[in-house]
Amino acid sequence: MAFQKERSAGFLANHMARLFANGLQQRIRPLGLAPAQFMALLALWDEDGLTQRELVQRLSVEQATMANTLIRMERDGLIERRSHPEDGRSQSIHLTAKAIALREPATQAARSQNEAALVDLSEDERLVFLDMMRRAIASMQSG
Amino acid sequence: MAFQKERSAGFLANHMARLFANGLQQRIRPLGLAPAQFMALLALWDEDGLTQRELVQRLSVEQATMANTLIRMERDGLIERRSHPEDGRSQSIHLTAKAIALREPATQAARSQNEAALVDLSEDERLVFLDMMRRAIASMQSG
DNA sequence: TATCATTGCATAGCATGCTATTCAACTGTT
DNA sequence: AACAGTTGAATAGCATGCTATGCAATGATA
């Protein structure tokens, strides 16, 4: 029996995630944001002054990935780093006024992209869909 | 109302796709394959001798992305290019014996990864899940 | 206290994916 | 045949993500 990519959850997940990322990128590019920067901002809008390690935990990416994203965010004037008073190894990451001001337009762009993706699903189906994704994530994380 | 990433389809899709890719990578690394190479092989196992343009259409990636993947596949001895008899611009992409031999173990690895991801979903739920992903993909492609 | 392990972060190197650009080969039209 | 437009592919440049290393600061322990 042949392996059919259209019946493969992994293939579909990859394709879907690329479309999400591309769509979000189109919408937030005018704001001067890239998708991974937006993800980091989500965590920082919720709680400013996190350390790199805490961002890594909240976004489930590798430390090296976050380090590079933070370099680009600092370059783009979205964050500044302050030395941590209690631990000379770590820094706390703080939003600039520019980044704070982007909260509403950026989250609105993300909501708009989610809506575009789920437009064909009913309200009930959307809840089921999100739940199934969470369950797949949990299975892959534990396994 | 705050934007909550755990309720965002895009955020979950990104996370899920990364876990799929990482899991597949672990499983096919011993075969000397990378995830994007596996995706290209899926199309070529099904139909050998495709052109780069045809691969682009089947896998829904940009031409430049496929060009780079093919460079790595040629480097790794998975494909060879033959000049197209009817069009001097294009080449047909052919599998090597090495790539042909990888079909069974590689597709088995992918099936295994899909199973690990969906282990918590019933057979009916899996069908619903795949269908919802296809619908989200269709919505984002058309919109 | 001297040593060893752990932890937080930076860096190198690579794969994947994108946009933009370039170039050569093909097509169609005049 | 000559020109313009189209198409197939390569390349440059960048973002995101990963693994593997290295290093300095911290902690724990003999």
Short mmCIF file of C-alpha atoms (C1' of nucleotides) in Angstrom, two decimals:
data_model
loop_
_atom_site.label_atom_id
_atom_site.label_comp_id
_atom_site.label_asym_id
_atom_site.label_seq_id
_atom_site.Cartn_x
_atom_site.Cartn_y
_atom_site.Cartn_z
CA MET A 1 0.00 0.00 0.00
CA ALA A 2 1.49 3.27 -1.09
CA PHE A 3 2.13 6.08 1.35
CA GLN A 4 -0.21 8.89 0.36
CA LYS A 5 0.85 12.30 1.49
CA GLU A 6 -2.69 13.67 1.46
CA ARG A 7 -3.56 11.10 4.11
CA SER A 8 -0.48 11.81 6.22
CA ALA A 9 -1.06 13.94 9.31
CA GLY A 10 2.54 15.07 9.26
CA PHE A 11 2.44 16.16 5.64
CA LEU A 12 -0.79 18.09 6.18
CA ALA A 13 0.49 19.63 9.41
CA ASN A 14 3.60 20.87 7.65
CA HIS A 15 1.64 22.35 4.78
CA MET A 16 -0.92 23.96 7.08
CA ALA A 17 1.75 25.49 9.32
CA ARG A 18 3.55 26.98 6.32
CA LEU A 19 0.32 28.56 5.10
CA PHE A 20 -0.35 29.96 8.57
CA ALA A 21 3.16 31.40 8.77
CA ASN A 22 3.01 32.88 5.29
CA GLY A 23 -0.39 34.42 5.90
CA LEU A 24 0.68 35.90 9.22
CA GLN A 25 3.84 37.21 7.66
CA GLN A 26 1.88 39.08 4.99
CA ARG A 27 -0.32 40.66 7.64
CA ILE A 28 2.35 41.73 10.09
CA ARG A 29 5.06 42.72 7.65
CA PRO A 30 3.65 46.26 7.47
CA LEU A 31 4.19 46.47 11.23
CA GLY A 32 7.85 45.58 10.84
CA LEU A 33 7.36 42.21 12.51
CA ALA A 34 8.30 38.66 11.52
CA PRO A 35 6.34 35.62 12.74
CA ALA A 36 8.85 34.39 15.29
CA GLN A 37 9.18 37.88 16.69
CA PHE A 38 5.42 38.02 17.09
CA MET A 39 5.48 34.74 19.02
CA ALA A 40 8.09 36.13 21.41
CA LEU A 41 6.09 39.33 21.78
CA LEU A 42 3.01 37.32 22.75
CA ALA A 43 4.89 36.02 25.77
CA LEU A 44 6.40 39.40 26.61
CA TRP A 45 3.16 41.36 26.25
CA ASP A 46 1.74 38.93 28.76
CA GLU A 47 4.71 39.20 31.09
CA ASP A 48 7.48 41.71 30.54
CA GLY A 49 10.97 41.14 31.84
CA LEU A 50 11.20 37.40 31.26
CA THR A 51 14.59 35.79 30.91
CA GLN A 52 15.64 33.97 27.77
CA ARG A 53 15.19 30.68 29.55
CA GLU A 54 11.61 31.55 30.50
CA LEU A 55 10.82 32.53 26.92
CA VAL A 56 12.21 29.22 25.73
CA GLN A 57 9.88 27.37 28.08
CA ARG A 58 6.80 29.39 27.13
CA LEU A 59 7.30 29.06 23.37
CA SER A 60 8.70 25.53 23.27
CA VAL A 61 11.62 26.32 21.04
CA GLU A 62 15.27 25.51 21.55
CA GLN A 63 17.47 27.95 23.41
CA ALA A 64 19.62 28.63 20.36
CA THR A 65 16.56 29.46 18.30
CA MET A 66 15.35 31.95 20.87
CA ALA A 67 18.81 33.49 21.17
CA ASN A 68 18.82 34.24 17.45
CA THR A 69 15.27 35.60 17.48
CA LEU A 70 16.20 37.92 20.36
CA ILE A 71 19.22 39.19 18.44
CA ARG A 72 16.94 40.18 15.56
CA MET A 73 14.39 41.73 17.91
CA GLU A 74 17.05 43.81 19.58
CA ARG A 75 18.38 44.83 16.17
CA ASP A 76 14.85 45.92 15.22
CA GLY A 77 14.33 47.94 18.38
CA LEU A 78 11.64 45.71 19.89
CA ILE A 79 13.43 44.67 23.07
CA GLU A 80 16.24 45.70 25.33
CA ARG A 81 18.19 43.53 27.73
CA ARG A 82 18.89 44.40 31.33
CA SER A 83 21.37 42.57 33.49
CA HIS A 84 19.69 40.35 36.02
CA PRO A 85 20.23 41.56 39.60
CA GLU A 86 20.42 38.09 41.10
CA ASP A 87 22.16 36.08 38.40
CA GLY A 88 25.11 37.38 36.45
CA ARG A 89 24.56 34.84 33.70
CA SER A 90 21.08 35.88 32.73
CA GLN A 91 19.39 39.02 31.50
CA SER A 92 15.79 40.11 31.66
CA ILE A 93 14.16 40.96 28.34
CA HIS A 94 12.11 44.15 28.27
CA LEU A 95 9.80 45.54 25.62
CA THR A 96 10.42 48.92 24.07
CA ALA A 97 7.63 51.46 23.63
CA LYS A 98 7.59 50.49 19.98
CA ALA A 99 6.89 46.85 20.82
CA ILE A 100 4.22 47.75 23.36
CA ALA A 101 2.44 49.87 20.76
CA LEU A 102 2.33 46.95 18.33
CA ARG A 103 0.23 44.78 20.61
CA GLU A 104 -3.22 45.64 19.30
CA PRO A 105 -2.51 45.74 15.56
CA ALA A 106 -0.38 42.62 15.71
CA THR A 107 -2.80 40.49 17.70
CA GLN A 108 -5.57 41.70 15.44
CA ALA A 109 -3.56 40.51 12.44
CA ALA A 110 -3.11 37.11 14.04
CA ARG A 111 -6.80 36.84 14.83
CA SER A 112 -7.55 37.74 11.25
CA GLN A 113 -5.22 35.01 9.97
CA ASN A 114 -6.77 32.42 12.27
CA GLU A 115 -10.21 33.44 11.07
CA ALA A 116 -9.15 33.10 7.44
CA ALA A 117 -7.86 29.59 8.11
CA LEU A 118 -10.93 28.43 10.02
CA VAL A 119 -13.59 30.20 7.99
CA ASP A 120 -14.94 26.87 6.73
CA LEU A 121 -15.28 25.38 10.25
CA SER A 122 -18.22 25.93 12.57
CA GLU A 123 -17.71 27.22 16.09
CA ASP A 124 -18.03 23.70 17.48
CA GLU A 125 -15.66 22.29 14.90
CA ARG A 126 -13.06 24.90 15.74
CA LEU A 127 -13.06 23.84 19.37
CA VAL A 128 -12.69 20.21 18.34
CA PHE A 129 -9.89 21.11 15.94
CA LEU A 130 -7.91 23.03 18.55
CA ASP A 131 -8.40 20.23 21.02
CA MET A 132 -7.14 17.63 18.57
CA MET A 133 -4.05 19.67 17.84
CA ARG A 134 -3.36 19.98 21.55
CA ARG A 135 -3.76 16.23 21.95
CA ALA A 136 -1.39 15.51 19.06
CA ILE A 137 1.14 17.92 20.57
CA ALA A 138 0.82 16.27 23.96
CA SER A 139 1.30 12.81 22.46
CA MET A 140 4.42 13.83 20.60
CA GLN A 141 5.85 15.62 23.62
CA SER A 142 5.38 12.69 25.95
CA GLY A 143 6.32 9.99 23.48
CA MET B 1 -9.32 40.34 25.80
CA ALA B 2 -5.81 39.01 25.64
CA PHE B 3 -4.58 36.91 22.75
CA GLN B 4 -3.92 33.47 24.14
CA LYS B 5 -1.51 31.38 22.17
CA GLU B 6 -2.93 28.10 23.40
CA ARG B 7 -6.22 29.07 21.74
CA SER B 8 -4.60 30.18 18.51
CA ALA B 9 -4.85 27.73 15.62
CA GLY B 10 -1.74 29.18 14.05
CA PHE B 11 0.33 28.86 17.18
CA LEU B 12 -0.77 25.26 17.71
CA ALA B 13 -0.24 24.42 14.03
CA ASN B 14 3.30 25.74 14.18
CA HIS B 15 4.12 23.81 17.33
CA MET B 16 2.53 20.62 16.03
CA ALA B 17 4.37 20.82 12.70
CA ARG B 18 7.70 21.30 14.46
CA LEU B 19 7.08 18.24 16.61
CA PHE B 20 6.14 16.22 13.52
CA ALA B 21 9.28 17.34 11.72
CA ASN B 22 11.53 16.66 14.72
CA GLY B 23 10.02 13.23 15.26
CA LEU B 24 10.34 12.28 11.62
CA GLN B 25 13.89 13.56 11.56
CA GLN B 26 14.85 11.32 14.47
CA ARG B 27 13.36 8.31 12.72
CA ILE B 28 14.83 8.81 9.25
CA ARG B 29 18.21 10.19 10.23
CA PRO B 30 19.64 6.65 10.44
CA LEU B 31 18.62 6.25 6.79
CA GLY B 32 20.60 9.34 5.82
CA LEU B 33 17.46 11.30 5.02
CA ALA B 34 16.20 14.72 6.07
CA PRO B 35 12.47 15.59 6.23
CA ALA B 36 12.32 17.72 3.09
CA GLN B 37 14.22 15.09 1.17
CA PHE B 38 11.67 12.52 2.29
CA MET B 39 8.84 14.72 1.03
CA ALA B 40 10.49 14.96 -2.39
CA LEU B 41 11.09 11.21 -2.42
CA LEU B 42 7.39 10.61 -1.74
CA ALA B 43 6.58 12.30 -5.03
CA LEU B 44 9.40 10.59 -6.92
CA TRP B 45 8.66 7.10 -5.58
CA ASP B 46 5.18 7.63 -6.92
CA GLU B 47 6.37 8.94 -10.26
CA ASP B 48 10.02 8.90 -11.23
CA GLY B 49 11.43 11.37 -13.73
CA LEU B 50 9.44 14.42 -12.72
CA THR B 51 10.77 17.87 -13.53
CA GLN B 52 11.56 20.39 -10.84
CA ARG B 53 8.43 22.32 -11.75
CA GLU B 54 6.27 19.22 -11.32
CA LEU B 55 7.80 18.55 -7.92
CA VAL B 56 7.05 22.12 -6.90
CA GLN B 57 3.41 21.66 -7.80
CA ARG B 58 3.06 18.33 -6.02
CA LEU B 59 4.68 19.48 -2.79
CA SER B 60 3.37 23.05 -2.72
CA VAL B 61 6.70 24.66 -1.99
CA GLU B 62 8.38 27.51 -3.81
CA GLN B 63 10.65 26.80 -6.75
CA ALA B 64 13.70 28.13 -4.94
CA THR B 65 13.04 25.87 -1.97
CA MET B 66 12.82 22.81 -4.19
CA ALA B 67 15.95 23.80 -6.09
CA ASN B 68 17.93 23.84 -2.86
CA THR B 69 16.45 20.56 -1.67
CA LEU B 70 17.39 18.94 -4.98
CA ILE B 71 20.95 20.21 -4.64
CA ARG B 72 21.24 18.46 -1.28
CA MET B 73 19.61 15.30 -2.61
CA GLU B 74 22.02 15.16 -5.51
CA ARG B 75 24.92 15.78 -3.12
CA ASP B 76 23.67 12.86 -1.01
CA GLY B 77 23.37 10.50 -3.95
CA LEU B 78 19.58 10.24 -3.90
CA ILE B 79 18.81 11.64 -7.33
CA GLU B 80 20.42 12.29 -10.68
CA ARG B 81 19.34 14.80 -13.27
CA ARG B 82 18.92 14.00 -16.95
CA SER B 83 18.54 16.59 -19.64
CA HIS B 84 15.00 16.80 -20.88
CA PRO B 85 14.71 15.65 -24.50
CA GLU B 86 12.02 18.17 -25.43
CA ASP B 87 12.97 21.24 -23.38
CA GLY B 88 16.53 22.42 -22.97
CA ARG B 89 15.63 24.45 -19.91
CA SER B 90 14.39 21.60 -17.79
CA GLN B 91 15.78 18.35 -16.49
CA SER B 92 14.02 15.22 -15.34
CA ILE B 93 14.82 14.08 -11.82
CA HIS B 94 15.53 10.37 -11.42
CA LEU B 95 15.96 8.28 -8.30
CA THR B 96 19.16 6.37 -7.67
CA ALA B 97 19.12 2.75 -6.54
CA LYS B 98 19.94 4.03 -3.08
CA ALA B 99 16.80 6.19 -3.02
CA ILE B 100 14.61 3.40 -4.37
CA ALA B 101 15.84 1.08 -1.63
CA LEU B 102 14.87 3.59 1.05
CA ARG B 103 11.19 3.56 0.15
CA GLU B 104 9.99 0.91 2.58
CA PRO B 105 12.00 1.86 5.67
CA ALA B 106 11.36 5.56 5.17
CA THR B 107 7.61 5.30 4.64
CA GLN B 108 7.47 2.97 7.63
CA ALA B 109 9.23 5.60 9.71
CA ALA B 110 6.71 8.23 8.60
CA ARG B 111 3.78 5.95 9.40
CA SER B 112 5.30 5.35 12.80
CA GLN B 113 5.60 9.09 13.45
CA ASN B 114 2.01 9.69 12.37
CA GLU B 115 0.88 6.92 14.67
CA ALA B 116 2.81 8.41 17.59
CA ALA B 117 1.15 11.77 17.01
CA LEU B 118 -2.38 10.39 16.69
CA VAL B 119 -2.19 7.67 19.31
CA ASP B 120 -4.69 9.51 21.50
CA LEU B 121 -7.26 9.88 18.70
CA SER B 122 -9.76 7.23 17.68
CA GLU B 123 -10.01 6.04 14.11
CA ASP B 124 -13.03 8.26 13.51
CA GLU B 125 -11.35 11.25 15.12
CA ARG B 126 -8.31 10.82 12.92
CA LEU B 127 -10.44 11.05 9.81
CA VAL B 128 -12.11 14.19 11.15
CA PHE B 129 -8.74 15.66 12.05
CA LEU B 130 -7.24 15.07 8.62
CA ASP B 131 -10.35 16.50 7.00
CA MET B 132 -10.20 19.64 9.12
CA MET B 133 -6.55 20.19 8.22
CA ARG B 134 -7.41 19.81 4.54
CA ARG B 135 -10.21 22.33 4.93
CA ALA B 136 -7.96 24.83 6.70
CA ILE B 137 -5.36 24.39 3.95
CA ALA B 138 -8.00 24.91 1.27
CA SER B 139 -9.28 28.05 2.96
CA MET B 140 -5.82 29.57 3.24
CA GLN B 141 -4.94 28.67 -0.34
CA SER B 142 -8.06 30.22 -1.80
CA GLY B 143 -8.18 33.24 0.46
"C1'" DT C 1 38.14 26.58 50.03
"C1'" DA C 2 39.12 23.99 45.95
"C1'" DT C 3 36.76 21.21 42.74
"C1'" DC C 4 33.16 19.52 39.99
"C1'" DA C 5 28.60 19.74 38.13
"C1'" DT C 6 24.94 22.60 36.56
"C1'" DT C 7 22.91 26.40 34.35
"C1'" DG C 8 22.24 30.55 31.10
"C1'" DC C 9 23.61 32.14 27.06
"C1'" DA C 10 26.36 32.73 22.66
"C1'" DT C 11 28.07 30.85 18.55
"C1'" DA C 12 28.92 27.71 14.60
"C1'" DG C 13 26.99 25.04 11.17
"C1'" DC C 14 23.31 23.25 8.77
"C1'" DA C 15 18.32 22.34 6.70
"C1'" DT C 16 14.08 24.35 5.21
"C1'" DG C 17 11.41 27.93 3.52
"C1'" DC C 18 10.53 32.46 1.59
"C1'" DT C 19 11.05 36.65 -1.76
"C1'" DA C 20 13.54 38.76 -5.37
"C1'" DT C 21 16.53 38.60 -9.15
"C1'" DT C 22 18.85 36.81 -13.13
"C1'" DC C 23 19.57 34.04 -17.14
"C1'" DA C 24 18.84 30.99 -20.73
"C1'" DA C 25 15.56 28.51 -23.48
"C1'" DC C 26 11.22 28.37 -25.49
"C1'" DT C 27 6.79 30.50 -27.75
"C1'" DG C 28 4.17 33.47 -30.28
"C1'" DT C 29 3.61 37.36 -33.19
"C1'" DT C 30 4.61 40.45 -36.52
"C1'" DA D 1 13.72 36.02 -39.13
"C1'" DA D 2 13.36 39.32 -35.24
"C1'" DC D 3 11.32 40.75 -31.17
"C1'" DA D 4 8.78 40.40 -27.03
"C1'" DG D 5 6.82 37.73 -23.65
"C1'" DT D 6 6.82 33.43 -20.95
"C1'" DT D 7 8.78 29.75 -18.52
"C1'" DG D 8 12.33 26.57 -16.00
"C1'" DA D 9 15.88 26.89 -13.07
"C1'" DA D 10 19.82 28.90 -10.42
"C1'" DT D 11 21.35 32.14 -7.11
"C1'" DA D 12 21.49 35.70 -3.41
"C1'" DG D 13 19.88 37.04 0.90
"C1'" DC D 14 17.30 36.40 4.84
"C1'" DA D 15 14.26 34.17 8.84
"C1'" DT D 16 13.37 30.22 11.58
"C1'" DG D 17 14.57 26.06 13.63
"C1'" DC D 18 17.68 22.39 15.02
"C1'" DT D 19 22.05 20.04 17.11
"C1'" DA D 20 26.47 20.55 18.98
"C1'" DT D 21 29.95 23.29 21.38
"C1'" DG D 22 32.01 26.52 24.25
"C1'" DC D 23 32.21 29.58 28.12
"C1'" DA D 24 31.32 32.05 32.15
"C1'" DA D 25 28.59 32.33 36.33
"C1'" DT D 26 26.51 29.76 39.89
"C1'" DG D 27 25.87 25.91 43.12
"C1'" DA D 28 27.05 21.89 45.60
"C1'" DT D 29 30.33 19.12 47.86
"C1'" DA D 30 34.41 16.98 49.49
#
